[in-house]
Short mmCIF file of C-alpha atoms in Angstrom, two decimals:
data_model
loop_
_atom_site.label_atom_id
_atom_site.label_comp_id
_atom_site.label_asym_id
_atom_site.label_seq_id
_atom_site.Cartn_x
_atom_site.Cartn_y
_atom_site.Cartn_z
CA GLU V 4 97.35 -107.38 -122.97
CA TRP V 5 93.77 -106.99 -121.70
CA GLN V 6 95.08 -106.35 -118.19
CA GLY V 7 97.24 -103.51 -119.44
CA LYS V 8 94.30 -101.98 -121.31
CA LEU V 9 92.02 -102.29 -118.30
CA GLU V 10 94.50 -100.66 -115.97
CA ALA V 11 95.24 -97.90 -118.46
CA THR V 12 91.49 -97.18 -118.62
CA ILE V 13 91.21 -97.06 -114.82
CA LYS V 14 94.18 -94.69 -114.65
CA ALA V 15 92.72 -92.46 -117.39
CA PHE V 16 89.54 -92.08 -115.35
CA ALA V 17 91.60 -91.43 -112.21
CA ASP V 18 93.48 -88.65 -114.02
CA GLN V 19 90.10 -87.01 -114.73
CA GLY V 20 88.84 -87.45 -111.16
CA VAL V 21 86.27 -90.11 -112.11
CA TYR V 22 85.45 -93.06 -109.83
CA VAL V 23 84.87 -96.46 -111.41
CA LEU V 24 83.12 -99.66 -110.39
CA LEU V 25 84.55 -102.90 -111.78
CA ASP V 26 81.74 -105.04 -113.13
CA ILE V 27 82.13 -108.69 -114.16
CA HIS V 28 79.59 -108.00 -116.86
CA GLN V 29 78.03 -111.01 -118.55
CA ASP V 30 75.02 -111.10 -120.82
CA ALA V 31 73.65 -114.53 -121.82
CA MET V 32 76.69 -116.04 -120.08
CA ALA V 33 79.10 -116.55 -123.02
CA SER V 34 80.04 -115.76 -126.62
CA THR V 35 79.15 -119.35 -127.56
CA ASN V 36 75.55 -118.48 -126.63
CA GLY V 37 75.50 -115.15 -128.46
CA GLY V 38 76.29 -113.10 -125.36
CA ALA V 39 79.48 -112.30 -123.47
CA GLY V 40 81.07 -113.34 -120.21
CA LEU V 41 82.56 -116.77 -119.56
CA PRO V 42 85.47 -117.74 -121.85
CA TRP V 43 84.52 -120.09 -124.67
CA TRP V 44 86.76 -122.88 -123.37
CA MET V 45 84.76 -122.96 -120.14
CA THR V 46 81.43 -123.54 -121.87
CA ALA V 47 83.19 -126.02 -124.17
CA TYR V 48 84.25 -127.93 -121.05
CA MET V 49 80.65 -127.95 -119.88
CA GLN V 50 79.55 -129.35 -123.24
CA SER V 51 82.24 -132.05 -123.26
CA THR V 52 81.07 -133.23 -119.83
CA ALA V 53 77.33 -132.72 -120.40
CA GLY V 54 76.61 -136.36 -119.62
CA GLN V 55 78.70 -136.37 -116.44
CA VAL V 56 77.55 -133.29 -114.55
CA PRO V 57 78.39 -133.60 -110.85
CA GLY V 58 75.27 -133.91 -108.70
CA CYS V 59 73.05 -134.65 -111.71
CA TRP V 60 72.85 -138.38 -112.28
CA LEU V 61 69.39 -138.81 -113.79
CA SER V 62 68.36 -135.74 -115.79
CA CYS V 63 71.67 -134.78 -117.44
CA CYS V 64 72.81 -136.34 -120.72
CA LYS V 65 75.27 -135.80 -123.59
CA LYS V 66 72.67 -134.20 -125.83
CA ASP V 67 72.11 -131.28 -123.41
CA SER V 68 73.25 -128.02 -125.03
CA TYR V 69 75.80 -125.71 -123.41
CA ILE V 70 77.26 -124.20 -126.59
CA THR V 71 75.87 -123.41 -130.03
CA THR V 72 77.08 -125.64 -132.87
CA PRO V 73 75.49 -127.45 -135.82
CA GLU V 74 74.87 -130.34 -133.41
CA HIS V 75 73.49 -127.98 -130.75
CA PRO V 76 71.43 -125.37 -132.64
CA LEU V 77 70.20 -122.27 -130.87
CA ARG V 78 66.53 -122.56 -129.94
CA THR V 79 64.23 -121.48 -127.16
CA VAL V 80 63.19 -123.97 -124.52
CA ILE V 81 59.92 -123.48 -122.66
CA PRO V 82 58.48 -126.61 -121.00
CA ASP V 83 54.96 -127.57 -122.03
CA ALA V 84 53.78 -127.06 -118.45
CA LEU V 85 54.51 -123.34 -118.80
CA LEU V 86 53.33 -122.70 -122.34
CA LYS V 87 49.60 -122.62 -121.64
CA PRO V 88 49.84 -120.34 -118.55
CA LEU V 89 52.05 -117.95 -120.52
CA GLU V 90 49.60 -117.90 -123.41
CA GLN V 91 46.73 -117.20 -121.00
CA LEU V 92 48.69 -114.23 -119.65
CA GLY V 93 49.15 -112.92 -123.20
CA ILE V 94 52.92 -113.34 -123.02
CA THR V 95 54.70 -113.56 -126.36
CA ILE V 96 57.14 -116.46 -126.47
CA PRO V 97 60.37 -115.44 -128.22
CA THR V 98 61.66 -117.53 -131.10
CA VAL V 99 65.14 -117.81 -132.54
CA GLN V 100 65.60 -116.01 -135.88
CA ILE V 101 67.73 -117.38 -138.74
CA VAL V 102 68.73 -115.07 -141.61
CA ASN V 103 71.19 -117.42 -143.32
CA SER V 104 69.98 -121.02 -143.28
CA THR V 105 73.12 -122.52 -144.83
CA ASN V 106 74.61 -124.37 -141.86
CA PRO V 107 73.49 -121.50 -139.62
CA TRP V 108 75.46 -122.38 -136.49
CA LEU V 109 78.81 -123.38 -137.98
CA ALA V 110 80.53 -120.00 -138.21
CA TYR V 111 82.72 -119.38 -135.13
CA SER V 112 81.41 -122.47 -133.35
CA VAL V 113 83.54 -124.58 -131.01
CA GLY V 114 85.24 -127.30 -133.06
CA GLY V 115 83.82 -125.96 -136.33
CA ASP V 116 87.14 -124.74 -137.74
CA ALA V 117 85.27 -121.70 -139.02
CA GLY V 118 86.54 -118.85 -136.85
CA ASN V 119 87.54 -118.18 -133.25
CA PRO V 120 84.70 -119.22 -130.89
CA ARG V 121 85.39 -116.17 -128.72
CA SER V 122 83.88 -114.13 -131.59
CA MET V 123 80.77 -116.20 -132.27
CA ASN V 124 78.62 -113.50 -130.66
CA VAL V 125 79.77 -110.90 -133.21
CA GLY V 126 80.78 -112.89 -136.29
CA ASN V 127 77.95 -115.39 -136.72
CA ILE V 128 75.22 -113.52 -138.58
CA ASN V 129 72.45 -115.65 -137.09
CA MET V 130 73.66 -114.82 -133.60
CA ARG V 131 73.46 -111.14 -134.53
CA ALA V 132 69.78 -111.63 -135.44
CA ASN V 133 69.22 -112.82 -131.87
CA ASN V 134 71.40 -110.49 -129.81
CA ASN V 135 70.28 -107.17 -131.24
CA ASP V 136 68.21 -104.74 -129.19
CA ALA V 137 64.78 -106.05 -130.22
CA ALA V 138 65.72 -109.66 -129.50
CA TRP V 139 67.28 -108.69 -126.18
CA GLN V 140 64.09 -107.03 -125.01
CA MET V 141 62.30 -110.33 -125.69
CA SER V 142 64.97 -112.29 -123.75
CA THR V 143 65.44 -114.57 -126.73
CA LEU V 144 68.94 -115.71 -125.76
CA LEU V 145 68.01 -116.10 -122.10
CA MET V 146 65.31 -118.61 -123.10
CA THR V 147 67.75 -120.95 -124.84
CA PRO V 148 68.93 -124.25 -123.33
CA GLN V 149 72.51 -123.03 -123.78
CA VAL V 150 72.06 -120.11 -121.38
CA GLN V 151 69.78 -122.01 -119.01
CA ASN V 152 72.23 -124.91 -118.70
CA VAL V 153 75.38 -122.81 -118.43
CA ALA V 154 73.94 -120.52 -115.74
CA TRP V 155 72.55 -123.46 -113.74
CA ARG V 156 75.90 -125.27 -113.79
CA PHE V 157 77.97 -122.13 -113.18
CA TYR V 158 76.03 -121.22 -110.04
CA ARG V 159 76.55 -124.72 -108.64
CA ALA V 160 80.15 -125.36 -109.71
CA HIS V 161 81.59 -124.44 -106.31
CA LYS V 162 79.90 -127.47 -104.74
CA TYR V 163 81.67 -130.19 -106.72
CA ARG V 164 85.41 -130.90 -106.89
CA ARG V 165 85.72 -131.36 -110.67
CA ASP V 166 83.54 -128.42 -111.67
CA LYS V 167 85.10 -126.27 -108.98
CA ALA V 168 88.53 -126.86 -110.51
CA ALA V 169 87.36 -126.39 -114.10
CA ILE V 170 84.94 -123.47 -113.58
CA PHE V 171 84.74 -121.83 -110.16
CA ASP V 172 88.46 -121.67 -109.37
CA HIS V 173 89.18 -119.89 -112.68
CA TYR V 174 86.46 -117.38 -111.88
CA MET V 175 87.98 -116.81 -108.44
CA THR V 176 91.40 -116.16 -110.01
CA PHE V 177 89.77 -113.43 -112.08
CA VAL V 178 87.98 -112.02 -109.01
CA ARG V 179 91.19 -111.90 -107.00
CA TYR V 180 93.04 -110.06 -109.76
CA LEU V 181 90.29 -107.44 -110.02
CA LEU V 182 90.36 -106.97 -106.25
CA THR V 183 94.06 -106.04 -106.47
CA LEU V 184 93.01 -103.09 -108.61
CA TRP V 185 90.92 -101.74 -105.72
CA GLU V 186 94.08 -101.84 -103.62
CA ARG V 187 96.23 -100.17 -106.26
CA TYR V 188 93.90 -97.51 -107.68
CA SER V 189 92.15 -95.13 -105.32
CA ASN V 190 89.33 -94.40 -107.78
CA VAL V 191 88.10 -98.03 -107.88
CA VAL V 192 84.99 -98.12 -105.70
CA ALA V 193 83.97 -101.80 -105.63
CA LEU V 194 83.75 -105.06 -107.58
CA GLU V 195 80.48 -106.46 -108.91
CA LEU V 196 80.45 -110.27 -109.07
CA LEU V 197 77.94 -110.79 -111.89
CA ASN V 198 75.75 -108.57 -114.04
CA GLU V 199 72.05 -109.48 -114.32
CA PRO V 200 72.45 -113.15 -113.33
CA PRO V 201 70.12 -115.17 -115.57
CA PHE V 202 67.16 -117.20 -114.46
CA ALA V 203 68.45 -120.77 -114.85
CA GLY V 204 67.58 -124.43 -115.18
CA LEU V 205 64.78 -124.60 -117.75
CA PRO V 206 63.22 -126.75 -119.12
CA HIS V 207 63.59 -128.55 -115.77
CA ILE V 208 61.15 -126.78 -113.46
CA SER V 209 62.77 -128.29 -110.36
CA ARG V 210 66.10 -126.68 -111.34
CA ALA V 211 64.45 -123.38 -112.18
CA LYS V 212 62.80 -123.26 -108.75
CA THR V 213 66.19 -123.31 -107.04
CA SER V 214 67.98 -120.87 -109.38
CA ARG V 215 67.78 -117.99 -106.89
CA THR V 216 68.95 -120.19 -104.03
CA ASP V 217 71.80 -121.44 -106.20
CA LEU V 218 72.78 -117.88 -107.18
CA PHE V 219 73.03 -116.63 -103.60
CA ASP V 220 74.84 -119.79 -102.52
CA PHE V 221 77.32 -118.96 -105.29
CA TYR V 222 77.76 -115.45 -103.87
CA ALA V 223 78.32 -116.91 -100.41
CA ALA V 224 80.87 -119.35 -101.81
CA VAL V 225 82.81 -116.48 -103.38
CA LEU V 226 82.84 -114.56 -100.11
CA GLY V 227 83.82 -117.71 -98.22
CA GLU V 228 86.79 -118.22 -100.54
CA LEU V 229 87.88 -114.63 -99.98
CA ASP V 230 87.49 -115.02 -96.21
CA ALA V 231 89.88 -117.99 -96.36
CA ASP V 232 92.63 -116.02 -98.15
CA PRO V 233 95.71 -115.18 -96.06
CA THR V 234 95.33 -111.48 -96.89
CA PRO V 235 91.86 -110.13 -96.04
CA THR V 236 89.83 -108.55 -98.84
CA ARG V 237 89.11 -104.90 -98.07
CA ALA V 238 87.16 -103.97 -101.21
CA PRO V 239 83.35 -103.79 -101.18
CA ILE V 240 81.52 -106.47 -103.19
CA VAL V 241 78.41 -105.73 -105.28
CA ILE V 242 75.71 -108.33 -105.92
CA GLU V 243 72.45 -108.44 -107.88
CA ASP V 244 69.34 -110.59 -107.65
CA ILE V 245 68.14 -112.75 -110.57
CA GLY V 246 68.05 -110.59 -113.71
CA GLY V 247 69.01 -107.53 -111.75
CA THR V 248 65.28 -107.55 -110.79
CA SER V 249 64.40 -106.33 -114.28
CA LEU V 250 63.16 -109.47 -115.99
CA SER V 251 61.43 -109.47 -119.37
CA PRO V 252 57.65 -110.08 -119.22
CA ALA V 253 58.12 -113.71 -120.24
CA LEU V 254 60.81 -114.44 -117.64
CA ALA V 255 58.95 -112.54 -114.92
CA ALA V 256 55.83 -114.59 -115.61
CA ILE V 257 57.82 -117.85 -115.59
CA ALA V 258 59.44 -116.96 -112.28
CA GLN V 259 56.02 -116.24 -110.80
CA ILE V 260 54.48 -119.47 -112.14
CA VAL V 261 57.41 -121.63 -111.07
CA GLY V 262 57.63 -120.04 -107.62
CA ILE V 263 61.39 -119.73 -107.20
CA ASP V 264 62.87 -120.66 -103.83
CA ASP V 265 64.33 -118.13 -101.41
CA ILE V 266 67.88 -117.43 -100.23
CA SER V 267 69.34 -120.15 -98.01
CA ASN V 268 70.09 -119.45 -94.37
CA THR V 269 73.77 -120.20 -94.97
CA ALA V 270 74.05 -117.68 -97.79
CA SER V 271 72.07 -115.08 -95.85
CA ALA V 272 74.40 -115.42 -92.88
CA LYS V 273 77.54 -114.99 -94.99
CA LEU V 274 76.14 -111.95 -96.82
CA LYS V 275 75.15 -110.38 -93.50
CA GLU V 276 78.72 -110.83 -92.27
CA TRP V 277 79.99 -108.78 -95.19
CA SER V 278 77.27 -106.17 -94.69
CA ALA V 279 78.38 -105.83 -91.08
CA LYS V 280 81.91 -105.10 -92.35
CA ASP V 281 80.49 -102.42 -94.72
CA GLN V 282 81.69 -104.52 -97.66
CA LEU V 283 78.45 -105.49 -99.35
CA ILE V 284 76.42 -103.39 -101.81
CA TYR V 285 73.10 -104.43 -103.35
CA GLU V 286 72.54 -103.32 -106.95
CA PHE V 287 69.34 -103.24 -108.98
CA HIS V 288 68.45 -102.18 -112.52
CA TRP V 289 65.41 -100.16 -113.48
CA TYR V 290 63.78 -101.05 -116.82
CA PRO V 291 60.05 -100.36 -116.44
CA ASP V 292 57.42 -100.03 -119.14
CA SER V 293 57.47 -96.28 -118.53
CA LEU V 294 59.75 -94.03 -116.50
CA THR V 295 57.77 -92.65 -113.58
CA GLN V 296 58.69 -91.79 -110.02
CA GLY V 297 56.11 -94.31 -108.83
CA SER V 298 57.79 -97.03 -110.86
CA LEU V 299 61.21 -96.17 -109.50
CA GLN V 300 59.84 -96.16 -105.96
CA GLN V 301 58.31 -99.61 -106.54
CA TYR V 302 61.67 -100.99 -107.70
CA LEU V 303 63.37 -99.28 -104.75
CA ASP V 304 60.87 -100.80 -102.30
CA GLY V 305 61.83 -104.25 -103.55
CA ALA V 306 65.52 -103.43 -103.28
CA GLN V 307 65.06 -102.13 -99.73
CA PHE V 308 63.27 -105.34 -98.72
CA LEU V 309 66.15 -107.48 -99.93
CA SER V 310 68.73 -105.10 -98.50
CA ARG V 311 67.21 -105.55 -95.05
CA LEU V 312 67.45 -109.33 -95.42
CA LEU V 313 71.14 -108.91 -96.23
CA GLY V 314 71.96 -106.78 -93.20
CA ASP V 315 70.95 -103.35 -94.56
CA ALA V 316 73.46 -103.24 -97.41
CA PRO V 317 73.57 -99.88 -99.21
CA ILE V 318 71.53 -99.80 -102.43
CA TYR V 319 72.93 -98.86 -105.82
CA LEU V 320 70.95 -98.22 -109.02
CA GLY V 321 73.36 -99.46 -111.67
CA GLU V 322 71.36 -99.25 -114.90
CA PHE V 323 68.39 -97.50 -116.46
CA TRP V 324 67.69 -96.20 -119.93
CA THR V 325 66.55 -92.89 -121.37
CA PHE V 326 66.84 -91.40 -124.83
CA THR V 327 68.49 -88.10 -123.91
CA ALA V 328 71.21 -86.85 -121.58
CA GLU V 329 68.72 -84.41 -120.07
CA GLU V 330 66.33 -87.22 -119.11
CA SER V 331 69.16 -89.23 -117.63
CA ALA V 332 70.33 -86.26 -115.57
CA ARG V 333 66.80 -85.78 -114.23
CA TRP V 334 66.44 -89.40 -113.14
CA LEU V 335 69.90 -89.42 -111.59
CA ALA V 336 68.70 -86.57 -109.39
CA VAL V 337 65.34 -88.21 -108.62
CA ALA V 338 67.03 -91.47 -107.63
CA SER V 339 69.37 -89.64 -105.29
CA GLU V 340 66.50 -87.73 -103.71
CA LEU V 341 64.64 -91.00 -103.07
CA GLY V 342 67.49 -92.06 -100.80
CA LEU V 343 69.59 -94.35 -102.98
CA SER V 344 73.16 -94.67 -101.77
CA ALA V 345 74.52 -94.47 -105.33
CA VAL V 346 73.32 -94.23 -108.91
CA SER V 347 75.40 -94.28 -112.07
CA TYR V 348 75.14 -92.77 -115.52
CA TRP V 349 76.16 -95.88 -117.41
CA GLU V 350 75.08 -94.76 -120.90
CA PHE V 351 78.08 -92.49 -121.53
CA VAL V 352 79.93 -92.94 -124.81
CA ASP V 353 82.26 -90.62 -126.68
CA THR V 354 80.39 -90.66 -129.99
CA ASN V 355 82.91 -88.28 -131.52
CA TYR V 356 85.53 -90.95 -130.98
CA THR V 357 83.55 -93.98 -132.12
CA ASN V 358 81.34 -92.29 -134.76
CA THR V 359 78.60 -94.69 -133.62
CA THR V 360 76.05 -94.67 -130.81
CA GLY V 361 78.07 -97.02 -128.59
CA TRP V 362 81.52 -98.29 -127.69
CA TYR V 363 82.14 -99.92 -131.05
CA ILE V 364 83.81 -98.68 -134.22
CA TYR V 365 82.85 -99.80 -137.72
CA PRO V 366 85.03 -99.58 -140.83
CA GLU V 367 84.25 -96.62 -143.05
CA GLY V 368 81.06 -97.04 -145.04
CA ILE V 369 79.36 -99.49 -142.67
CA PRO V 370 76.11 -98.05 -141.24
CA ASP V 371 75.61 -97.75 -137.49
CA GLY V 372 72.43 -99.83 -137.71
CA LEU V 373 74.22 -102.78 -139.31
CA THR V 374 72.81 -105.43 -136.97
CA ASN V 375 69.22 -104.19 -136.73
CA PHE V 376 67.74 -107.13 -138.60
CA THR V 377 65.55 -110.15 -137.91
CA SER V 378 65.15 -111.47 -141.46
CA ALA V 379 67.37 -111.94 -144.52
CA SER V 380 65.56 -109.18 -146.41
CA GLU V 381 66.65 -106.64 -143.76
CA VAL V 382 70.37 -107.50 -143.97
CA ASP V 383 72.76 -105.16 -145.77
CA TRP V 384 74.80 -108.07 -147.13
CA GLU V 385 77.58 -105.98 -148.63
CA ALA V 386 78.10 -104.12 -145.35
CA TRP V 387 77.87 -107.35 -143.36
CA ASP V 388 80.50 -109.08 -145.51
CA ALA V 389 82.86 -106.13 -145.02
CA TYR V 390 82.27 -106.15 -141.27
CA GLU V 391 82.59 -109.91 -140.90
CA LYS V 392 86.06 -109.77 -142.45
CA THR V 393 87.18 -107.60 -139.51
CA VAL V 394 85.82 -110.22 -137.12
CA ALA V 395 87.59 -113.04 -138.96
CA ASP V 396 90.96 -111.29 -138.79
CA GLY V 397 90.43 -110.11 -135.19
CA LYS V 398 90.61 -106.40 -136.05
CA TYR V 399 87.04 -105.44 -135.09
CA TRP V 400 86.71 -102.84 -132.33
CA GLY V 401 83.88 -103.51 -129.89
CA ALA V 402 80.42 -104.67 -130.90
CA TYR V 403 76.80 -103.61 -130.60
CA ILE V 404 75.40 -106.43 -128.48
CA CYS V 405 72.51 -105.45 -126.24
#
């Protein structure tokens, strides 16, 4: 069903003369962590094998959290070695908010018999307190052991036979299907492998140091798998650096303190091969404190440095945020004039169709700002109960998850 809807959407854009880029868009890795991306059964597999992680014989154990359940509550995880440096830098450490303390992580949890786990990100009210816009700007979810563990293991799954079969090979099946759409629809430009790949591995600093190396080794593994296919891949592939190079202040400070390792020579060589074939695009996101041409140039300078390391891949600005269409149009023009190969207006939504400010539709009478809460006193409980019923019966249409 989802394939039919996706292809119908691509065709609708083609009929209007609009090009599209297919984006394997995750945020916080999975619904079981409050985000979106990997299917819930994949993170459930990670949890069920938490004490037997390939290549991790000493520091991995059953109690490690990959999903959110009553036994694995959502919390932030900052090692003590980083707390004091962050405090000295004046960085605010995000904390998980709970607005309903009655068994807060049961609803929609894996094995909880309280709703489909694929909808935990939208139906669990405590998740909604931690994946709204304010919480997202603080990187609350990205600081949880669930996201840190899942991202760390996902990046490395290609190295180990069991995890490759249970994780990486399923991902590659998805990638290969999406690549067929490039062949079949002339308006499909490219395929992006992963949106804003999270910093990974905390609270283990040694794991966090290698998260960038692991990410680019993952990219190289994907390209290596495609190279081995009997039919060559012709579509361009889009990649991003950790966080899309737009980390929150807390994560940026952690990355600087930890001193993350660089891209491996093996990964660099494989990415250069694809650049030489004109099949690699480097994407970055621009989320500065203030929108200025100097700020955009600074982000672009960083993107150009990495692009050169990857064989001069063309550079694409995939995301930025303004409050008006006029501002967005201006910065689209500025980005193009600075020499970017491509820039997209990704904020478009038909508000006349959704009657909200995004690609989500609420039942009549539910306010657009339903999930803008961080405490119980801010919750419109009547509206929430009405909305949650649509999640429970699977009839909800989209969701406001930033």
